[in-house]
Short mmCIF file of C-alpha atoms and ligand atoms in Angstrom, two decimals:
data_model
loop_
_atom_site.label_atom_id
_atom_site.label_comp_id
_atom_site.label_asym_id
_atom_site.label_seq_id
_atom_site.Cartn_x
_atom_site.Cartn_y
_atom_site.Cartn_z
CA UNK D 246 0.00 0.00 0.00
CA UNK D 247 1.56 3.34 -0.59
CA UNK D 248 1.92 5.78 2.28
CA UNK D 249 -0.08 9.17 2.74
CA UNK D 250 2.29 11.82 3.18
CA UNK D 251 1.80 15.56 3.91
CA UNK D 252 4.70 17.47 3.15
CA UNK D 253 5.01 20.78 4.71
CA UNK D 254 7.77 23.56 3.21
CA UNK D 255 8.34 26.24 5.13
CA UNK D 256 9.24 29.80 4.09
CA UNK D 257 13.32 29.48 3.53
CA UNK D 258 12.93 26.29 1.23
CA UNK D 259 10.76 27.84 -1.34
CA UNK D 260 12.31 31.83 -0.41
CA UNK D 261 12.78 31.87 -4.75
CA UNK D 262 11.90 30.40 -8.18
CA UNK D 263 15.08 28.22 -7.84
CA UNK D 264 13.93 26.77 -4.27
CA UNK D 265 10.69 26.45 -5.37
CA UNK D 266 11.83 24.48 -8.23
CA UNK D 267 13.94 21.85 -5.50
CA UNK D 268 10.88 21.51 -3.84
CA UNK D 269 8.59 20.30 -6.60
CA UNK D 270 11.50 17.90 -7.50
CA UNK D 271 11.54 16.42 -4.11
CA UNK D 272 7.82 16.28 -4.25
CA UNK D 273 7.98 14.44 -7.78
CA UNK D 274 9.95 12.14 -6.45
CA UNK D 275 7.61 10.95 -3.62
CA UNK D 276 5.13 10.60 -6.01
CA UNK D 277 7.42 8.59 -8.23
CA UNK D 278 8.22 6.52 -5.57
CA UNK D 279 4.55 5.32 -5.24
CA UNK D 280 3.71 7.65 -2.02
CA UNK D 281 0.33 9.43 -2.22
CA UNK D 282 1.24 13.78 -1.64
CA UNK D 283 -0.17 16.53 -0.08
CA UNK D 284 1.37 19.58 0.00
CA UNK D 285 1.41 22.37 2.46
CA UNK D 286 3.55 25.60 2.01
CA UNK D 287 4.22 28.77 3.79
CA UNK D 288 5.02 32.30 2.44
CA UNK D 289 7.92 33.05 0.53
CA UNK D 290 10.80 34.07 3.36
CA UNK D 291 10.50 37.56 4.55
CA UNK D 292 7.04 38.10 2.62
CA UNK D 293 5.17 37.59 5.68
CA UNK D 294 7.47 39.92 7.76
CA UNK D 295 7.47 42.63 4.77
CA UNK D 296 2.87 42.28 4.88
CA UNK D 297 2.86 42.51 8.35
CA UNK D 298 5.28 45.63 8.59
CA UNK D 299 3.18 47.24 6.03
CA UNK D 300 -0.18 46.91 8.17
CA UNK D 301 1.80 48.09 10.84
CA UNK D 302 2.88 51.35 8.61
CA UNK D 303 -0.11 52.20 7.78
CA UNK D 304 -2.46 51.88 11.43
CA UNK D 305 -1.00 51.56 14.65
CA UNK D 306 -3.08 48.93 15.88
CA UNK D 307 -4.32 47.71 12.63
CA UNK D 308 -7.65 45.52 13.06
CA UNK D 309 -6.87 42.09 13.63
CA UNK D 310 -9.53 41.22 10.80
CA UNK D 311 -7.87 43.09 8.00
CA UNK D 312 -4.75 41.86 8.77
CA UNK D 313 -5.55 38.58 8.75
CA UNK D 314 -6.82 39.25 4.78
CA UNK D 315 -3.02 40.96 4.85
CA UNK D 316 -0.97 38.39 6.29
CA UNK D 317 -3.04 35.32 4.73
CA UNK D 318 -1.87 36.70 1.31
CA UNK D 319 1.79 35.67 1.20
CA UNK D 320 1.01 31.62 0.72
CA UNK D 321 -1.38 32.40 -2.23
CA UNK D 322 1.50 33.25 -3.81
CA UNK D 323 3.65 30.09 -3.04
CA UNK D 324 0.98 27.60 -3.44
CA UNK D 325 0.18 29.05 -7.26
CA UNK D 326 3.96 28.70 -8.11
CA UNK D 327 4.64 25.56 -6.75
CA UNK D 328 1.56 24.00 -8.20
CA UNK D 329 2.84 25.67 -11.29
CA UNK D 330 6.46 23.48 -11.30
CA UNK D 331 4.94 20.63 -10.14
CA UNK D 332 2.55 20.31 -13.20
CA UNK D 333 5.72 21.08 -15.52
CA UNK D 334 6.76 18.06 -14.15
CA UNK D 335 3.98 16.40 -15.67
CA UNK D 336 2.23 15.91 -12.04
CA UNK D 337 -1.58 16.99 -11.67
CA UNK D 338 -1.22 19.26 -8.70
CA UNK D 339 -3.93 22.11 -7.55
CA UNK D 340 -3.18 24.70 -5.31
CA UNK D 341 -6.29 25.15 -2.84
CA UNK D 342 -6.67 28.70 -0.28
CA UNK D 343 -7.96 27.39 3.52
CA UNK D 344 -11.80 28.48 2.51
CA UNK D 345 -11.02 26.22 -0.61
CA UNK D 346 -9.98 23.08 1.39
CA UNK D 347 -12.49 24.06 4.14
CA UNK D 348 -9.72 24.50 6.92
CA UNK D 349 -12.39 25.52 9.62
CA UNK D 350 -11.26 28.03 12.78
CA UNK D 351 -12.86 30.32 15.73
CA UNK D 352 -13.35 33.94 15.00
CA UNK D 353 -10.20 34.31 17.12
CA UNK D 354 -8.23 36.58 14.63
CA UNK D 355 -4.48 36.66 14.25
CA UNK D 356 -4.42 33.34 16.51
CA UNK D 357 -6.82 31.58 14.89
CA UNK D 358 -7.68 27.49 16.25
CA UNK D 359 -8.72 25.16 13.89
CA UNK D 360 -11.97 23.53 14.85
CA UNK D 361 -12.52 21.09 11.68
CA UNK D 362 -11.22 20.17 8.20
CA UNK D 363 -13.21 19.33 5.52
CA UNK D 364 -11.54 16.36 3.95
CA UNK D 365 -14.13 15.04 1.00
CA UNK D 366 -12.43 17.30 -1.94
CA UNK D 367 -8.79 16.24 -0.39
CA UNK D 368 -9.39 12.82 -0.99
CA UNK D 369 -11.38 13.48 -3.92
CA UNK D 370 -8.09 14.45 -5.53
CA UNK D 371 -5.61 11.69 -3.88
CA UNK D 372 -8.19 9.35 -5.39
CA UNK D 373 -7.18 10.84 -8.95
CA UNK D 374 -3.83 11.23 -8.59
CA UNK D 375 -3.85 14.85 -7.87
CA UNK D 376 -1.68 16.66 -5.41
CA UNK D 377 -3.33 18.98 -3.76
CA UNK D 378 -1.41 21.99 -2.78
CA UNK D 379 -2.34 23.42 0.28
CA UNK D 380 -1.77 27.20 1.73
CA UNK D 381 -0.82 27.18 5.00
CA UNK D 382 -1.16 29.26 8.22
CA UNK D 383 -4.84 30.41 7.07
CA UNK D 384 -8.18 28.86 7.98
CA UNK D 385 -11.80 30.47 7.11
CA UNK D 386 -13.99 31.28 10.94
CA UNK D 387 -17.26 30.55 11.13
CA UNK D 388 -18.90 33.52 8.97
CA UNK D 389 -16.41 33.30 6.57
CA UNK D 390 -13.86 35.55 6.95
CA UNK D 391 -10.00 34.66 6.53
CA UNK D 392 -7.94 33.64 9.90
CA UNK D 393 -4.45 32.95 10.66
CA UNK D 394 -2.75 30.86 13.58
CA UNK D 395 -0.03 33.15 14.37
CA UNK D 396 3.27 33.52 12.94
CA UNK D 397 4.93 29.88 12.14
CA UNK D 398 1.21 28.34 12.13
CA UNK D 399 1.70 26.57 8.86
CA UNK D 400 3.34 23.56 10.97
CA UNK D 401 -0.37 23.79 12.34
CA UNK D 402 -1.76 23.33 9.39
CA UNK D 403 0.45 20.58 8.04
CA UNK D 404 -0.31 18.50 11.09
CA UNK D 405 -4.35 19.27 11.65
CA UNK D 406 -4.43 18.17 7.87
CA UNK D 407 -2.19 15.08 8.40
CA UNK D 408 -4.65 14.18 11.61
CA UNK D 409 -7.99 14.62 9.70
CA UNK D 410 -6.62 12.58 6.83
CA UNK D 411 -4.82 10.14 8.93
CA UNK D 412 -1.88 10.02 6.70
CA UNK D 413 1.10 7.74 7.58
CA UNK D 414 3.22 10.79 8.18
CA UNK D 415 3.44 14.54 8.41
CA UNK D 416 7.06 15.52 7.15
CA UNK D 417 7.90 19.22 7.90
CA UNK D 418 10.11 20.31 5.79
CA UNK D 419 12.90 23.15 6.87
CA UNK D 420 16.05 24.85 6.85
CA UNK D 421 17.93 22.89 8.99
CA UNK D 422 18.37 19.04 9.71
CA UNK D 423 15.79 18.69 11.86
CA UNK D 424 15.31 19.44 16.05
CA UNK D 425 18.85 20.14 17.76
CA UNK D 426 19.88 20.17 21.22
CA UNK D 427 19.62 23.72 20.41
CA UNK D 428 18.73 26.42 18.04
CA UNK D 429 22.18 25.93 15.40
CA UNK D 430 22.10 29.30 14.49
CA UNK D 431 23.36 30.10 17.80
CA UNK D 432 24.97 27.29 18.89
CA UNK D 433 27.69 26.25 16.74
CA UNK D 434 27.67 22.80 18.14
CA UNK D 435 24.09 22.05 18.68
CA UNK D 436 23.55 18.01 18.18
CA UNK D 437 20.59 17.21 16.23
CA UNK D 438 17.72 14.83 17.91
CA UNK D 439 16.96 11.63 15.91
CA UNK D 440 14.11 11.28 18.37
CA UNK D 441 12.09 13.70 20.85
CA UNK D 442 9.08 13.28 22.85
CA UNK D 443 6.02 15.31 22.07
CA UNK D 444 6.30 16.32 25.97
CA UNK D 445 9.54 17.86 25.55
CA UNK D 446 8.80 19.44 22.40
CA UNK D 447 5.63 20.93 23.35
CA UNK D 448 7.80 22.62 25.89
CA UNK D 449 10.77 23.38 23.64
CA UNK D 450 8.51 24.75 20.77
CA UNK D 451 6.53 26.88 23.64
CA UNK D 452 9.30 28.26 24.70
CA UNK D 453 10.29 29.38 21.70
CA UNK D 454 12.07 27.16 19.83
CA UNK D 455 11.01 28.06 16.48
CA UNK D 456 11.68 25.02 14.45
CA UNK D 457 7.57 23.95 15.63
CA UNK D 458 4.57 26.09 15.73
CA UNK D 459 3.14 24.77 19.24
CA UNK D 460 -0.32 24.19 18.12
CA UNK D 461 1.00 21.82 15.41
CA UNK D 462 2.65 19.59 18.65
CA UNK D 463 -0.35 19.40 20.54
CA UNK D 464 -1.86 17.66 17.27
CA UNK D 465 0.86 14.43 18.15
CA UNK D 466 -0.36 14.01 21.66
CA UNK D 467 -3.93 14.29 21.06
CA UNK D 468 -4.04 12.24 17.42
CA UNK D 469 -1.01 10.41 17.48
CA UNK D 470 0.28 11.99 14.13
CA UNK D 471 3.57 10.37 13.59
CA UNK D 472 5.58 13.93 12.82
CA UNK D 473 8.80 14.27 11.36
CA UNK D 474 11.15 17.63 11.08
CA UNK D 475 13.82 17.34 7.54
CA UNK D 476 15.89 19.60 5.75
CA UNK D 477 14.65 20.14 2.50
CA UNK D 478 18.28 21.40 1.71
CA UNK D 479 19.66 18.20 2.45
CA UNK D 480 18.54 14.04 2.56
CA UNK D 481 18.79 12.39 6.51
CA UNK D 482 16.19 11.17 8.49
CA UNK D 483 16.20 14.51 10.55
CA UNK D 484 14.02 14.08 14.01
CA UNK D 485 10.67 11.88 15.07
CA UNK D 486 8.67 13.51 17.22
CA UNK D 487 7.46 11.04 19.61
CA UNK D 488 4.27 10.09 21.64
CA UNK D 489 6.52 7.64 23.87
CA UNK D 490 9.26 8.22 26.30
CA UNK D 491 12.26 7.34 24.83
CA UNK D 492 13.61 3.84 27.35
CA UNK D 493 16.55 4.43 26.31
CA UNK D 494 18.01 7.73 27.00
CA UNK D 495 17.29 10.08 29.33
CA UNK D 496 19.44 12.91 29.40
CA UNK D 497 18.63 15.83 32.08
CA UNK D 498 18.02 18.30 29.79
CA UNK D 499 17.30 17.60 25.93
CA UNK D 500 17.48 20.87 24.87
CA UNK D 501 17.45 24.58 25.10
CA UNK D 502 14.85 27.67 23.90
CA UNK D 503 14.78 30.74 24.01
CA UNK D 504 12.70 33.60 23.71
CA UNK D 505 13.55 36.99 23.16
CA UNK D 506 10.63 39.07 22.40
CA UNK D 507 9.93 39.67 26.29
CA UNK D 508 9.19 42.60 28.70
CA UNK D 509 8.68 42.59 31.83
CA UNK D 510 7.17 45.32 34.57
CA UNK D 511 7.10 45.61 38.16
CA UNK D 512 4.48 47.38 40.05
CA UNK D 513 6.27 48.82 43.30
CA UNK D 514 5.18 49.19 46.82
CA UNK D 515 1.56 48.01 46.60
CA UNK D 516 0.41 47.26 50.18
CA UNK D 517 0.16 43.18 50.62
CA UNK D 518 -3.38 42.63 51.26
CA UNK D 519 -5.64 39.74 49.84
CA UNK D 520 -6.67 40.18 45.91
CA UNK D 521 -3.69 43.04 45.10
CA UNK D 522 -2.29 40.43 42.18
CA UNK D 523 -5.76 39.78 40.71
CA UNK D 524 -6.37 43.51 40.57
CA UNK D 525 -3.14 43.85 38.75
CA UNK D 526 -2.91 41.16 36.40
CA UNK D 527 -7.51 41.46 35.70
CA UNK D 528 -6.72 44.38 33.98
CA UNK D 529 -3.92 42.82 31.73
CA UNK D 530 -5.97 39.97 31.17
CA UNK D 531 -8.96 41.61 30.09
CA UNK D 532 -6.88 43.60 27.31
CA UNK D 533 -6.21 40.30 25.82
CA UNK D 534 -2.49 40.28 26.63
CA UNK D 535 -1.15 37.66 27.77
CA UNK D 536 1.02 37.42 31.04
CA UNK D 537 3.82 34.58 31.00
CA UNK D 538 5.96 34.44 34.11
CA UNK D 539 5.08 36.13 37.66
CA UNK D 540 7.08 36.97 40.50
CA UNK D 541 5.78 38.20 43.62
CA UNK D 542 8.42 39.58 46.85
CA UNK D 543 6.84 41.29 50.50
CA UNK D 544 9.63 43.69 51.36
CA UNK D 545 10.60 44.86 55.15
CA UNK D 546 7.99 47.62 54.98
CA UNK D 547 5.27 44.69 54.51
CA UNK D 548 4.74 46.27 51.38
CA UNK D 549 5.09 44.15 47.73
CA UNK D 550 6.42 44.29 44.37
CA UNK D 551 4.54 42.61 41.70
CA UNK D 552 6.66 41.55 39.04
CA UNK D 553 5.13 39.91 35.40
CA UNK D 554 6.74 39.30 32.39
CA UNK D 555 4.89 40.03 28.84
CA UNK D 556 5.52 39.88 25.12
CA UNK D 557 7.57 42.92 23.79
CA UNK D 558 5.07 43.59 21.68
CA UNK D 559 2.43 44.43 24.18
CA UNK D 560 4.58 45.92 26.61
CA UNK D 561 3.80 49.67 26.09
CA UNK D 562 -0.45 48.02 25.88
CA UNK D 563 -0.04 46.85 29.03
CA UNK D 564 2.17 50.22 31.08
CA UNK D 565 -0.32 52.48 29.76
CA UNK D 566 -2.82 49.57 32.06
CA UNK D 567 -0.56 49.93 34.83
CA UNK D 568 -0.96 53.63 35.39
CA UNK D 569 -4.43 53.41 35.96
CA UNK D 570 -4.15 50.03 38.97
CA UNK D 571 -1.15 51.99 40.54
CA UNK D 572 -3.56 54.97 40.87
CA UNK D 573 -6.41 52.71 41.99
CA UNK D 574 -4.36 50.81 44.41
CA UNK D 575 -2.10 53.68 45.81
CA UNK D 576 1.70 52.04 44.79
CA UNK D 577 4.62 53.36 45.14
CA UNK D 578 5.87 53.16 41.48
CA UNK D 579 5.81 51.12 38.13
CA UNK D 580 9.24 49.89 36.38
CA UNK D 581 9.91 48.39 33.30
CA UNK D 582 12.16 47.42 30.80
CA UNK D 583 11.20 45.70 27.28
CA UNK D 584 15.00 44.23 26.74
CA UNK D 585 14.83 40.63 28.36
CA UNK D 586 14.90 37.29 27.04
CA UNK D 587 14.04 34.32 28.21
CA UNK D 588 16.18 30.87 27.82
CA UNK D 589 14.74 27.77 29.24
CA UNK D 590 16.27 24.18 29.60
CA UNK D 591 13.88 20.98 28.86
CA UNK D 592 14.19 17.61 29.67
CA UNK D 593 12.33 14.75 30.87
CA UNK D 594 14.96 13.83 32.79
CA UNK D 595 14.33 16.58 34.85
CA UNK D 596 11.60 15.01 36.96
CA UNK D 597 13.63 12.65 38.97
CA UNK D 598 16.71 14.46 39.34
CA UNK D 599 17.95 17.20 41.58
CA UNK D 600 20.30 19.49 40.82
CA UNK D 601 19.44 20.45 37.60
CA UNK D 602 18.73 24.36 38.55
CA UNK D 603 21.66 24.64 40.56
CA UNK D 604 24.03 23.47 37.22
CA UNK D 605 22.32 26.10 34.91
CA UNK D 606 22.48 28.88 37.60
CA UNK D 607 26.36 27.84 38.35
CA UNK D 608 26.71 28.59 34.53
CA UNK D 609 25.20 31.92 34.07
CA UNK D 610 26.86 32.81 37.06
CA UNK D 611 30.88 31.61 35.51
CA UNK D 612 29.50 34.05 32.96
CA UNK D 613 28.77 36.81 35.06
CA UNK D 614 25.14 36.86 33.93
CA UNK D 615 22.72 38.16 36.27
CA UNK D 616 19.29 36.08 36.46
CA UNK D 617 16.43 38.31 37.05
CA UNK D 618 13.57 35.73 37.34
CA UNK D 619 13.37 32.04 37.86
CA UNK D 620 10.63 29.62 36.99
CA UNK D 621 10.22 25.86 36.84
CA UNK D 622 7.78 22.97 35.98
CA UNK D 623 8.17 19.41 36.20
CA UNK D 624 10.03 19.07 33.07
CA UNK D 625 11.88 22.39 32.67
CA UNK D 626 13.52 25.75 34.20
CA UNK D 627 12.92 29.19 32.68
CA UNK D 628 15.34 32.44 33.47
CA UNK D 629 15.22 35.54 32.50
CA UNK D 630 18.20 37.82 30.94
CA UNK D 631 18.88 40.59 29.67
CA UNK D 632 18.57 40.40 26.32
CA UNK D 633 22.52 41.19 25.66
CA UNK D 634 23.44 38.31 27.52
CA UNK D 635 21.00 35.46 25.39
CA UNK D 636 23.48 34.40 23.00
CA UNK D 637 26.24 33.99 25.78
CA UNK D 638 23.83 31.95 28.54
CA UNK D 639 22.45 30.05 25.66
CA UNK D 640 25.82 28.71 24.82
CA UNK D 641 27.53 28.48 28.99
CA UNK D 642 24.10 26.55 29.47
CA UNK D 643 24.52 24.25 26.24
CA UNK D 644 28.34 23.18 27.57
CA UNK D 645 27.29 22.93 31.00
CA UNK D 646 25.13 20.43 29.98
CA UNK D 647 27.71 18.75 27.36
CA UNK D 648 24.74 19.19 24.93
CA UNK D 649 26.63 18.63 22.16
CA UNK D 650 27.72 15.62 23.29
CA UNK D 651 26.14 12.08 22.46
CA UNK D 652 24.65 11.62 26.07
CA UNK D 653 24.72 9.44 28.82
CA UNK D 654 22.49 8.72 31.16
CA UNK D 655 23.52 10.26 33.82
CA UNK D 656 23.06 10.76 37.77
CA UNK D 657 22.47 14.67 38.88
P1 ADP Q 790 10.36 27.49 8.32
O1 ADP Q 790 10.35 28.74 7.53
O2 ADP Q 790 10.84 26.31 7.53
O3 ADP Q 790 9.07 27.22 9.02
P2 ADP Q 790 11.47 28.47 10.79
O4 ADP Q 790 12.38 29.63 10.65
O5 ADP Q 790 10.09 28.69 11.25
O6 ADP Q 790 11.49 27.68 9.41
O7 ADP Q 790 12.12 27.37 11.77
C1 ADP Q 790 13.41 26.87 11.52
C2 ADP Q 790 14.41 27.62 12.39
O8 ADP Q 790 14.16 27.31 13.75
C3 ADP Q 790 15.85 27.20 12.19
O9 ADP Q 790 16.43 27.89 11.12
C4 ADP Q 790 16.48 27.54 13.54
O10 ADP Q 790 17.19 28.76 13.50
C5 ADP Q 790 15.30 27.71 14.49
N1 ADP Q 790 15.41 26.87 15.69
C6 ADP Q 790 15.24 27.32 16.96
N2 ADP Q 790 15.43 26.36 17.84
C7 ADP Q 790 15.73 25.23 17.14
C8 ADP Q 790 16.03 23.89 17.51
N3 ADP Q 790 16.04 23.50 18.78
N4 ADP Q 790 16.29 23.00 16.52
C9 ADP Q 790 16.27 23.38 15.23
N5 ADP Q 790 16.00 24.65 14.82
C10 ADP Q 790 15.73 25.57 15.76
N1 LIG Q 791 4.13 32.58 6.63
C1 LIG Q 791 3.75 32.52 8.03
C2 LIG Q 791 4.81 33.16 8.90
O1 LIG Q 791 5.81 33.64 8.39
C3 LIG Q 791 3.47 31.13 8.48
C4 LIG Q 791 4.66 30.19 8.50
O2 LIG Q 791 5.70 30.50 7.89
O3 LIG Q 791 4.56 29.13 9.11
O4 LIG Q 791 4.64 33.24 10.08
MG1 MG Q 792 8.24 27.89 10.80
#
């Protein structure tokens, strides 16, 4: 029987008429080799940065509806030319827009979940040797309006396809070999993963490894979509992304992400009674931003500073909030400063072994890097820098974990 594959290229591997052209050859030759295709691309590289730059040039705070229609528009391109190559190829191949597949979403605009997927017309066209071509990171909400999943969300739609079709694998298809220890841009000697579990990278990809939308993880623990990250530069067997623990190795930490769009602000001197944080963080909340890591300290005066961390981008959103609960609540102050990062170690490994924290803060520390907040879970350890100083605790936390090492299991 041959296999159902979807095939998901991401901006970088079709960036140019020459890439695109690579791409429709390594498509061809899945479908030469008897494997049944679908095909789901992203926006040429850069075209989605240069549309959403443009929205930003011309409102402020451009509706989240229009620049959905914005944003969306980049893949329309890609799927027309690669459809285009792979037909001069002599495949049948038709390029098909989210409403056209029916790739079903909320009204949630800019981050966009995908509720169903029509898959009658898919297999409609698998059944006649057609390979459909899909656009990704787009889905139509329920009056018909175009949505998007947030920036990297074609992985999503790669995966939600490869569930509702329940194809034998969903291959995403990259710039690099597949998931490293981590990001190799940064790390010169990052080890790629031949294996990692969807726990891990649900975390990893969370954090901020980019290499993953999230969304498109979560698809492997709920449907068991086998899901495999290649290079479409070069042949291996890059990394399987796993529903089982791995029995055989179980390093501390697997890998590293970071993140370095953060902000964080402290509201100062608020008197420590019952319900201060929710009156804080309500506010926040109700703005739609979203509030990642929180830190709370009573001083000697029995007063407290309330400290949150929040995406750069809604940093300025959410001071201009502040000024009005420091008024209401009678604090002393508001700080902030929009030039962190965040760099997080995961590992399964983690849960049953101490010492773990203590190694990563010994090697910021040899580095002179100050940590300015801490948090943990069961399976990793967040920190946050500031920004000048990823790079460098990136890498001291990579060797202090002899990442790029073939690992051993070890005892903490
Ligand atoms: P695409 O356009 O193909 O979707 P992305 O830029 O979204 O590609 O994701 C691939 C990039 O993810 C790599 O070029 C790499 O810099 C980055 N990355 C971050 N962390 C990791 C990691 N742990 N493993 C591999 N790549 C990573
Ligand atoms: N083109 C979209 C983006 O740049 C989606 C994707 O590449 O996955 O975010
Ligand atoms: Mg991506």
């Amino acid at each position: 029987m041959s296999r159902l594959l979807v095939q998901k290229f991401g901006g970088t591997s079709v960036r140019d008429v020459e890439r695109v052209n690579a791409v429709a050859d390594r498509v061809a030759a899945s479908v030469a080799s008897g494997d049944r295709v679908v095909v789901v691309v992203s926006a040429m590289a850069g075209e989605t940065d240069r549309l959403e730059g443009l929205g930003f040039d011309m409102s402020p705070r451009p509706p989240a509806r229009e620049m959905d229609v914005l944003l969306a528009a980049g893949e329309q391109v890609s799927i027309a030319l690669l459809a285009m190559a792979l037909m001069d190829r002599g495949c049948q191949a038709r390029s098909r827009l989210a409403a056209q597949v029916g790739i079903r979403t909320d009204d949630n605009h800019t981050k966009a979940r995908i509720e169903a997927i029509d898959v009658e017309d898919l297999n409609a066209d698998i059944a006649d040797g057609v390979i459909p071509v899909i656009a990704g990171f787009q889905g139509i909400g329920p009056n018909g309006d175009i949505t998007t999943f947030g920036r990297g969300g074609s992985d999503t739609t790669a995966v939600a396809v490869a569930a509702a079709l329940e194809a034998d694998e969903c291959q995403i298809y990259t710039d690099v070999e597949g998931v490293y220890t981590a990001d190799p841009h940064i790390v010169e000697n990052a080890r790629r993963l031949d294996a990692v579990t969807f726990e891990e990278m649900l975390e990893l990809a969370s954090l901020g490894a980019r290499v993953l939308h999230s969304r498109s993880v979560e698809f492997v623990g709920k449907y068991g979509v086998p899901l495999r990250v290649l290079s479409s530069f070069r042949e291996g067997s890059g990394t399987l992304i796993t529903r089982e623990d791995s029995p055989m190795e179980q390093p501390l930490v697997s890998g590293l992400a970071y993140a370095r769009d953060e902000a964080k602000l402290t509201v100062l001197g608020v008197p420590d009674v019952p319900g201060v944080a929710s009156k804080i963080l309500g506010p926040i909340g109700a703005a739609s931003i979203e509030v990642d890591m929180i830190v709370q300290n009573t001083g000697a005066d029995g007063s407290t500073d309330l400290t949150f961390t929040v995406r750069r981008a809604d940093y300025e959103s959410a001071r201009e909030i502040l000024v009005d609960t420091q008024k209401a609540l009678g604090a002393r102050g508001i700080e902030g400063d929009d030039r962190i990062a965040k760099v997080s170690a995961v590992g399964v490994g983690m849960k049953s072994h101490a010492g773990v924290a203590t190694r990563m803060f010994d090697a910021l520390a040899a580095e002179n890097i100050n940590i300015q907040m801490i948090s943990t879970s069961e399976i990793k350890i967040s920190v946050v820098v500031a920004e000048r100083y990823l790079e460098l605790a990136v890498r001291a936390i990579h060797d202090a974990f002899a990442l790029g090492e073939t690992p051993a299991v070890e005892d903490a």
